[in-house]
Amino acid sequence: MQAGLEVQQSFEIDSTCCKTQRNNFQHEVSERDISKKLVFDEKECDVMLATYPCTKYSTAADISGTRTGDDLFLHFFRHIAIKKPEVYVVENVPGMKKFPVVMEAMTKLPEYYVSVFCPVYTHKFLPQKRDRLILIGSKKHFAWREPEVSRKVSLKEILEKDVSIKIPNYVYKRLDGSYRDKPIISDPEAGDIAPTCVAHYAKDRGTRLVKDKSFPRGVRPYTTLEYARLQGVPDWFQFHGTESQVYKQIGNGVPTVFGLWIGKELKRYFK
């Protein structure tokens, strides 16, 4: 939308995520399972975009007790194969390239020219290590441009001042070695960047910490506002749900710089 495009509708199975979308956007937000949705019920559109669960493709995913959604790529494939939009876009982790069946489905539709950008580095724009795969299929051959870096935001810039948060005891236990993995600690004064924002930060905020001298051990978890800023989310954006639900939504999100890049390229394509 910031790129000047009109979003007709979006589909989301999580009710909290739907409420967040409705808090911030005007388009139709449909709370439903895409695997149970008929393609011919959809409105006409020029572009279809999808980002499906990367639990099968990501080395860092926490899949215990969760629905993996491994089959959802097939349902997106079903939608583009039947509806045949002018353009379709897929966002996922680079590990998706290791799965031939998934890549075949997304790159071998006979009517489409496909470009794959991988890896696309978030750290060129934002203070977060988050490598991504962006796949674009179009009916016309087109020279899609890579994202341009205008200005990189530093970790120091996104941190709040005078932070007041309660640190769970398990954070200190992780610092003291009670867990298998020590926390990843980023120092804004040293020019560090944060590791990948993950959805399970909602369950364990001890995995990723930032240095802050105002706290007893000199480190603390990221606030929800800082976590959102790591993804490029503007401060006016309003999340719905509990603190844990907000962390989860942010970790599952796509950096806004990628959305803006793709949006601008789509405008150029349709000129």
mmCIF file of C-alpha atoms in Angstrom:
data_model
loop_
_atom_site.group_PDB
_atom_site.id
_atom_site.type_symbol
_atom_site.label_atom_id
_atom_site.label_comp_id
_atom_site.label_asym_id
_atom_site.label_seq_id
_atom_site.Cartn_x
_atom_site.Cartn_y
_atom_site.Cartn_z
ATOM 1 C CA MET A 1 0.000 0.000 0.000
ATOM 2 C CA GLN A 2 2.906 2.342 0.713
ATOM 3 C CA ALA A 3 4.042 1.569 -2.823
ATOM 4 C CA GLY A 4 0.721 2.828 -4.189
ATOM 5 C CA LEU A 5 -1.009 -0.490 -4.841
ATOM 6 C CA GLU A 6 -4.557 -1.474 -3.913
ATOM 7 C CA VAL A 7 -4.939 -4.588 -1.770
ATOM 8 C CA GLN A 8 -8.292 -6.290 -2.362
ATOM 9 C CA GLN A 9 -8.241 -9.025 0.253
ATOM 10 C CA SER A 10 -6.012 -11.146 2.457
ATOM 11 C CA PHE A 11 -6.439 -14.579 4.028
ATOM 12 C CA GLU A 12 -5.307 -15.504 7.528
ATOM 13 C CA ILE A 13 -6.259 -18.416 9.781
ATOM 14 C CA ASP A 14 -5.214 -16.795 13.083
ATOM 15 C CA SER A 15 -7.963 -14.620 14.575
ATOM 16 C CA THR A 16 -5.510 -12.363 16.444
ATOM 17 C CA CYS A 17 -3.552 -11.678 13.261
ATOM 18 C CA CYS A 18 -6.812 -10.864 11.481
ATOM 19 C CA LYS A 19 -7.676 -8.306 14.153
ATOM 20 C CA THR A 20 -4.239 -6.731 13.762
ATOM 21 C CA GLN A 21 -4.752 -6.411 10.009
ATOM 22 C CA ARG A 22 -8.190 -4.862 10.497
ATOM 23 C CA ASN A 23 -6.719 -2.397 13.008
ATOM 24 C CA ASN A 24 -4.376 -1.023 10.375
ATOM 25 C CA PHE A 25 -5.782 -1.641 6.896
ATOM 26 C CA GLN A 26 -9.017 -1.036 5.007
ATOM 27 C CA HIS A 27 -9.071 -4.075 2.725
ATOM 28 C CA GLU A 28 -11.168 -7.197 3.292
ATOM 29 C CA VAL A 29 -9.500 -9.569 5.772
ATOM 30 C CA SER A 30 -10.862 -13.115 5.549
ATOM 31 C CA GLU A 31 -10.322 -15.383 8.555
ATOM 32 C CA ARG A 32 -10.205 -18.818 6.997
ATOM 33 C CA ASP A 33 -8.080 -21.815 6.109
ATOM 34 C CA ILE A 34 -6.826 -21.437 2.530
ATOM 35 C CA SER A 35 -6.696 -25.234 2.181
ATOM 36 C CA LYS A 36 -10.500 -25.300 2.418
ATOM 37 C CA LYS A 37 -11.124 -22.343 0.113
ATOM 38 C CA LEU A 38 -12.363 -22.790 -3.451
ATOM 39 C CA VAL A 39 -10.412 -20.822 -6.031
ATOM 40 C CA PHE A 40 -13.460 -19.801 -8.057
ATOM 41 C CA ASP A 41 -14.889 -17.998 -5.029
ATOM 42 C CA GLU A 42 -12.078 -15.456 -5.217
ATOM 43 C CA LYS A 43 -12.318 -11.977 -6.649
ATOM 44 C CA GLU A 44 -10.476 -11.150 -9.833
ATOM 45 C CA CYS A 45 -6.985 -9.796 -9.203
ATOM 46 C CA ASP A 46 -3.768 -8.991 -11.029
ATOM 47 C CA VAL A 47 -1.361 -10.231 -8.368
ATOM 48 C CA MET A 48 -1.314 -13.025 -5.787
ATOM 49 C CA LEU A 49 1.237 -13.035 -2.975
ATOM 50 C CA ALA A 50 1.946 -15.741 -0.425
ATOM 51 C CA THR A 51 4.254 -16.531 2.430
ATOM 52 C CA TYR A 52 3.594 -19.970 3.865
ATOM 53 C CA PRO A 53 5.072 -21.613 6.995
ATOM 54 C CA CYS A 54 8.799 -22.248 6.679
ATOM 55 C CA THR A 55 9.010 -24.852 9.457
ATOM 56 C CA LYS A 56 10.089 -27.530 7.010
ATOM 57 C CA TYR A 57 12.670 -25.338 5.305
ATOM 58 C CA SER A 58 14.134 -23.351 8.222
ATOM 59 C CA THR A 59 16.978 -24.623 10.388
ATOM 60 C CA ALA A 60 15.902 -22.390 13.258
ATOM 61 C CA ALA A 61 12.192 -23.142 13.374
ATOM 62 C CA ASP A 62 10.576 -24.280 16.595
ATOM 63 C CA ILE A 63 7.952 -26.776 15.431
ATOM 64 C CA SER A 64 7.191 -28.592 18.673
ATOM 65 C CA GLY A 65 3.478 -28.642 19.302
ATOM 66 C CA THR A 66 2.628 -26.569 16.233
ATOM 67 C CA ARG A 67 0.968 -27.190 12.906
ATOM 68 C CA THR A 68 3.729 -27.222 10.303
ATOM 69 C CA GLY A 69 1.648 -26.155 7.322
ATOM 70 C CA ASP A 70 3.969 -28.103 5.029
ATOM 71 C CA ASP A 71 1.197 -28.599 2.468
ATOM 72 C CA LEU A 72 0.188 -24.962 2.167
ATOM 73 C CA PHE A 73 2.505 -24.324 -0.782
ATOM 74 C CA LEU A 74 0.321 -26.754 -2.757
ATOM 75 C CA HIS A 75 -2.782 -24.729 -1.990
ATOM 76 C CA PHE A 76 -1.129 -21.515 -3.137
ATOM 77 C CA PHE A 77 -0.006 -23.397 -6.248
ATOM 78 C CA ARG A 78 -3.620 -24.524 -6.751
ATOM 79 C CA HIS A 79 -4.791 -20.912 -6.605
ATOM 80 C CA ILE A 80 -2.276 -19.543 -9.098
ATOM 81 C CA ALA A 81 -2.622 -22.541 -11.451
ATOM 82 C CA ILE A 82 -6.412 -22.142 -11.678
ATOM 83 C CA LYS A 83 -6.807 -18.376 -11.304
ATOM 84 C CA LYS A 84 -3.722 -17.506 -13.377
ATOM 85 C CA PRO A 85 -3.003 -13.987 -12.124
ATOM 86 C CA GLU A 86 -0.732 -11.729 -14.146
ATOM 87 C CA VAL A 87 1.915 -11.967 -11.411
ATOM 88 C CA TYR A 88 2.468 -14.124 -8.333
ATOM 89 C CA VAL A 89 5.005 -13.601 -5.562
ATOM 90 C CA VAL A 90 6.347 -16.024 -2.940
ATOM 91 C CA GLU A 91 8.355 -15.150 0.196
ATOM 92 C CA ASN A 92 10.154 -17.778 2.254
ATOM 93 C CA VAL A 93 13.533 -18.793 3.664
ATOM 94 C CA PRO A 94 16.474 -19.730 1.388
ATOM 95 C CA GLY A 95 16.147 -23.336 2.576
ATOM 96 C CA MET A 96 13.083 -23.696 0.358
ATOM 97 C CA LYS A 97 15.481 -24.128 -2.585
ATOM 98 C CA LYS A 98 16.560 -27.478 -1.144
ATOM 99 C CA PHE A 99 13.093 -28.946 -1.761
ATOM 100 C CA PRO A 100 12.791 -29.847 -5.480
ATOM 101 C CA VAL A 101 9.040 -30.542 -5.374
ATOM 102 C CA VAL A 102 8.288 -27.122 -3.899
ATOM 103 C CA MET A 103 10.600 -25.328 -6.332
ATOM 104 C CA GLU A 104 9.198 -27.260 -9.308
ATOM 105 C CA ALA A 105 5.649 -26.273 -8.371
ATOM 106 C CA MET A 106 6.566 -22.618 -8.008
ATOM 107 C CA THR A 107 8.862 -22.211 -11.013
ATOM 108 C CA LYS A 108 7.575 -24.508 -13.786
ATOM 109 C CA LEU A 109 4.087 -23.214 -14.563
ATOM 110 C CA PRO A 110 4.114 -23.071 -18.388
ATOM 111 C CA GLU A 111 2.654 -19.574 -18.824
ATOM 112 C CA TYR A 112 5.069 -17.803 -16.483
ATOM 113 C CA TYR A 113 8.560 -16.354 -16.527
ATOM 114 C CA VAL A 114 10.088 -16.822 -13.083
ATOM 115 C CA SER A 115 12.799 -14.866 -11.284
ATOM 116 C CA VAL A 116 14.255 -16.024 -7.968
ATOM 117 C CA PHE A 117 16.096 -13.646 -5.663
ATOM 118 C CA CYS A 118 18.042 -15.633 -3.073
ATOM 119 C CA PRO A 119 19.338 -14.737 -0.659
ATOM 120 C CA VAL A 120 17.910 -11.288 -0.109
ATOM 121 C CA TYR A 121 19.692 -9.785 2.890
ATOM 122 C CA THR A 122 17.640 -7.920 5.473
ATOM 123 C CA HIS A 123 20.787 -6.614 7.187
ATOM 124 C CA LYS A 124 21.481 -4.339 4.215
ATOM 125 C CA PHE A 125 18.459 -2.295 5.294
ATOM 126 C CA LEU A 126 17.653 -3.154 8.904
ATOM 127 C CA PRO A 127 19.756 -4.215 11.922
ATOM 128 C CA GLN A 128 18.630 -7.845 11.710
ATOM 129 C CA LYS A 129 20.173 -10.967 10.178
ATOM 130 C CA ARG A 130 17.307 -12.401 8.150
ATOM 131 C CA ASP A 131 18.060 -13.970 4.766
ATOM 132 C CA ARG A 132 15.067 -14.501 2.523
ATOM 133 C CA LEU A 133 13.969 -16.003 -0.792
ATOM 134 C CA ILE A 134 11.707 -13.951 -3.048
ATOM 135 C CA LEU A 135 10.219 -15.645 -6.116
ATOM 136 C CA ILE A 136 8.311 -13.703 -8.767
ATOM 137 C CA GLY A 137 6.356 -15.277 -11.616
ATOM 138 C CA SER A 138 4.953 -13.104 -14.422
ATOM 139 C CA LYS A 139 3.202 -13.700 -17.735
ATOM 140 C CA LYS A 140 5.505 -11.255 -19.503
ATOM 141 C CA HIS A 141 9.274 -11.353 -19.477
ATOM 142 C CA PHE A 142 10.435 -8.544 -17.212
ATOM 143 C CA ALA A 143 13.742 -7.384 -15.773
ATOM 144 C CA TRP A 144 12.893 -7.318 -12.077
ATOM 145 C CA ARG A 145 15.389 -5.182 -10.203
ATOM 146 C CA GLU A 146 17.025 -6.134 -6.927
ATOM 147 C CA PRO A 147 16.170 -3.999 -3.893
ATOM 148 C CA GLU A 148 18.177 -0.798 -3.635
ATOM 149 C CA VAL A 149 19.737 0.230 -0.344
ATOM 150 C CA SER A 150 19.006 3.880 0.383
ATOM 151 C CA ARG A 151 19.962 3.995 4.067
ATOM 152 C CA LYS A 152 20.766 1.281 6.560
ATOM 153 C CA VAL A 153 19.233 1.638 10.012
ATOM 154 C CA SER A 154 21.497 0.796 12.966
ATOM 155 C CA LEU A 155 20.572 -1.253 16.023
ATOM 156 C CA LYS A 156 21.275 1.763 18.207
ATOM 157 C CA GLU A 157 18.636 3.778 16.334
ATOM 158 C CA ILE A 158 15.786 1.357 16.942
ATOM 159 C CA LEU A 159 16.289 0.939 20.697
ATOM 160 C CA GLU A 160 13.937 2.640 23.125
ATOM 161 C CA LYS A 161 15.240 4.992 25.804
ATOM 162 C CA ASP A 162 14.623 4.444 29.531
ATOM 163 C CA VAL A 163 13.215 0.956 29.019
ATOM 164 C CA SER A 164 11.269 -0.513 31.928
ATOM 165 C CA ILE A 165 10.530 -4.213 31.523
ATOM 166 C CA LYS A 166 10.273 -7.197 33.832
ATOM 167 C CA ILE A 167 12.867 -9.812 32.948
ATOM 168 C CA PRO A 168 11.702 -13.423 33.491
ATOM 169 C CA ASN A 169 13.922 -15.599 35.707
ATOM 170 C CA TYR A 170 14.523 -18.032 32.827
ATOM 171 C CA VAL A 171 16.491 -15.292 31.053
ATOM 172 C CA TYR A 172 19.044 -15.261 33.872
ATOM 173 C CA LYS A 173 19.085 -19.069 33.931
ATOM 174 C CA ARG A 174 19.979 -19.079 30.240
ATOM 175 C CA LEU A 175 22.713 -16.517 30.887
ATOM 176 C CA ASP A 176 24.105 -18.777 33.615
ATOM 177 C CA GLY A 177 24.213 -21.824 31.340
ATOM 178 C CA SER A 178 21.183 -23.742 32.595
ATOM 179 C CA TYR A 179 20.027 -24.254 28.997
ATOM 180 C CA ARG A 180 21.860 -25.922 26.141
ATOM 181 C CA ASP A 181 22.216 -22.713 24.119
ATOM 182 C CA LYS A 182 23.568 -19.456 25.478
ATOM 183 C CA PRO A 183 21.732 -16.268 24.425
ATOM 184 C CA ILE A 184 22.799 -14.289 21.376
ATOM 185 C CA ILE A 185 23.788 -10.885 22.769
ATOM 186 C CA SER A 186 24.013 -7.866 20.450
ATOM 187 C CA ASP A 187 25.947 -4.723 21.370
ATOM 188 C CA PRO A 188 24.577 -1.564 19.701
ATOM 189 C CA GLU A 189 27.727 0.387 20.592
ATOM 190 C CA ALA A 190 29.873 -2.124 18.698
ATOM 191 C CA GLY A 191 27.720 -1.904 15.569
ATOM 192 C CA ASP A 192 26.171 -5.344 16.062
ATOM 193 C CA ILE A 193 22.903 -6.376 14.465
ATOM 194 C CA ALA A 194 20.199 -8.565 15.984
ATOM 195 C CA PRO A 195 19.766 -12.215 14.990
ATOM 196 C CA THR A 196 16.650 -13.281 13.103
ATOM 197 C CA CYS A 197 13.372 -12.246 14.710
ATOM 198 C CA VAL A 198 11.633 -15.540 15.434
ATOM 199 C CA ALA A 199 8.049 -16.303 16.396
ATOM 200 C CA HIS A 200 9.045 -18.404 19.407
ATOM 201 C CA TYR A 201 10.597 -15.328 21.051
ATOM 202 C CA ALA A 202 7.131 -15.113 22.577
ATOM 203 C CA LYS A 203 7.930 -18.283 24.549
ATOM 204 C CA ASP A 204 11.568 -17.610 25.440
ATOM 205 C CA ARG A 205 12.930 -14.068 25.436
ATOM 206 C CA GLY A 206 16.265 -15.295 26.735
ATOM 207 C CA THR A 207 17.472 -16.458 23.315
ATOM 208 C CA ARG A 208 18.107 -12.947 21.967
ATOM 209 C CA LEU A 209 19.315 -10.123 24.196
ATOM 210 C CA VAL A 210 20.648 -6.613 23.722
ATOM 211 C CA LYS A 211 23.279 -4.899 25.850
ATOM 212 C CA ASP A 212 21.873 -2.220 28.161
ATOM 213 C CA LYS A 213 23.972 -0.891 31.058
ATOM 214 C CA SER A 214 20.892 0.253 32.946
ATOM 215 C CA PHE A 215 19.941 -3.359 33.733
ATOM 216 C CA PRO A 216 21.516 -5.458 36.532
ATOM 217 C CA ARG A 217 23.305 -7.943 34.268
ATOM 218 C CA GLY A 218 23.939 -5.393 31.532
ATOM 219 C CA VAL A 219 21.568 -7.092 29.086
ATOM 220 C CA ARG A 220 17.828 -7.352 28.492
ATOM 221 C CA PRO A 221 15.288 -8.741 26.009
ATOM 222 C CA TYR A 222 13.950 -6.601 23.162
ATOM 223 C CA THR A 223 10.678 -4.794 23.774
ATOM 224 C CA THR A 224 7.787 -5.439 21.381
ATOM 225 C CA LEU A 225 8.318 -1.987 19.844
ATOM 226 C CA GLU A 226 12.006 -2.697 19.234
ATOM 227 C CA TYR A 227 11.198 -6.131 17.841
ATOM 228 C CA ALA A 228 8.746 -4.542 15.413
ATOM 229 C CA ARG A 229 11.317 -1.921 14.406
ATOM 230 C CA LEU A 230 13.780 -4.716 13.595
ATOM 231 C CA GLN A 231 11.269 -5.758 10.924
ATOM 232 C CA GLY A 232 10.864 -2.179 9.713
ATOM 233 C CA VAL A 233 7.349 -1.852 11.139
ATOM 234 C CA PRO A 234 6.443 1.833 11.684
ATOM 235 C CA ASP A 235 5.603 2.946 15.220
ATOM 236 C CA TRP A 236 2.022 3.874 14.263
ATOM 237 C CA PHE A 237 1.207 0.238 13.462
ATOM 238 C CA GLN A 238 -1.133 -1.201 16.102
ATOM 239 C CA PHE A 239 -0.847 -4.873 17.056
ATOM 240 C CA HIS A 240 -3.757 -6.730 18.600
ATOM 241 C CA GLY A 241 -3.273 -9.330 21.329
ATOM 242 C CA THR A 242 -1.146 -10.099 24.351
ATOM 243 C CA GLU A 243 2.563 -9.319 24.538
ATOM 244 C CA SER A 244 3.392 -12.919 23.602
ATOM 245 C CA GLN A 245 0.981 -12.811 20.647
ATOM 246 C CA VAL A 246 2.583 -9.579 19.434
ATOM 247 C CA TYR A 247 6.083 -11.084 19.528
ATOM 248 C CA LYS A 248 4.774 -14.083 17.572
ATOM 249 C CA GLN A 249 3.145 -11.910 14.900
ATOM 250 C CA ILE A 250 6.324 -9.894 14.455
ATOM 251 C CA GLY A 251 8.514 -12.999 14.204
ATOM 252 C CA ASN A 252 6.208 -14.472 11.562
ATOM 253 C CA GLY A 253 6.158 -11.255 9.554
ATOM 254 C CA VAL A 254 8.013 -10.098 6.453
ATOM 255 C CA PRO A 255 10.351 -7.071 6.658
ATOM 256 C CA THR A 256 8.470 -4.054 5.361
ATOM 257 C CA VAL A 257 11.365 -3.049 3.099
ATOM 258 C CA PHE A 258 10.726 -6.163 1.011
ATOM 259 C CA GLY A 259 7.053 -5.344 0.644
ATOM 260 C CA LEU A 260 7.899 -1.824 -0.479
ATOM 261 C CA TRP A 261 10.487 -3.111 -2.958
ATOM 262 C CA ILE A 262 8.093 -5.655 -4.480
ATOM 263 C CA GLY A 263 5.276 -3.095 -4.579
ATOM 264 C CA LYS A 264 7.394 -0.587 -6.492
ATOM 265 C CA GLU A 265 8.539 -3.257 -8.931
ATOM 266 C CA LEU A 266 4.924 -4.306 -9.532
ATOM 267 C CA LYS A 267 4.004 -0.705 -10.341
ATOM 268 C CA ARG A 268 6.864 -0.606 -12.811
ATOM 269 C CA TYR A 269 5.683 -3.884 -14.374
ATOM 270 C CA PHE A 270 2.115 -2.656 -14.892
ATOM 271 C CA LYS A 271 3.079 0.716 -16.400
#
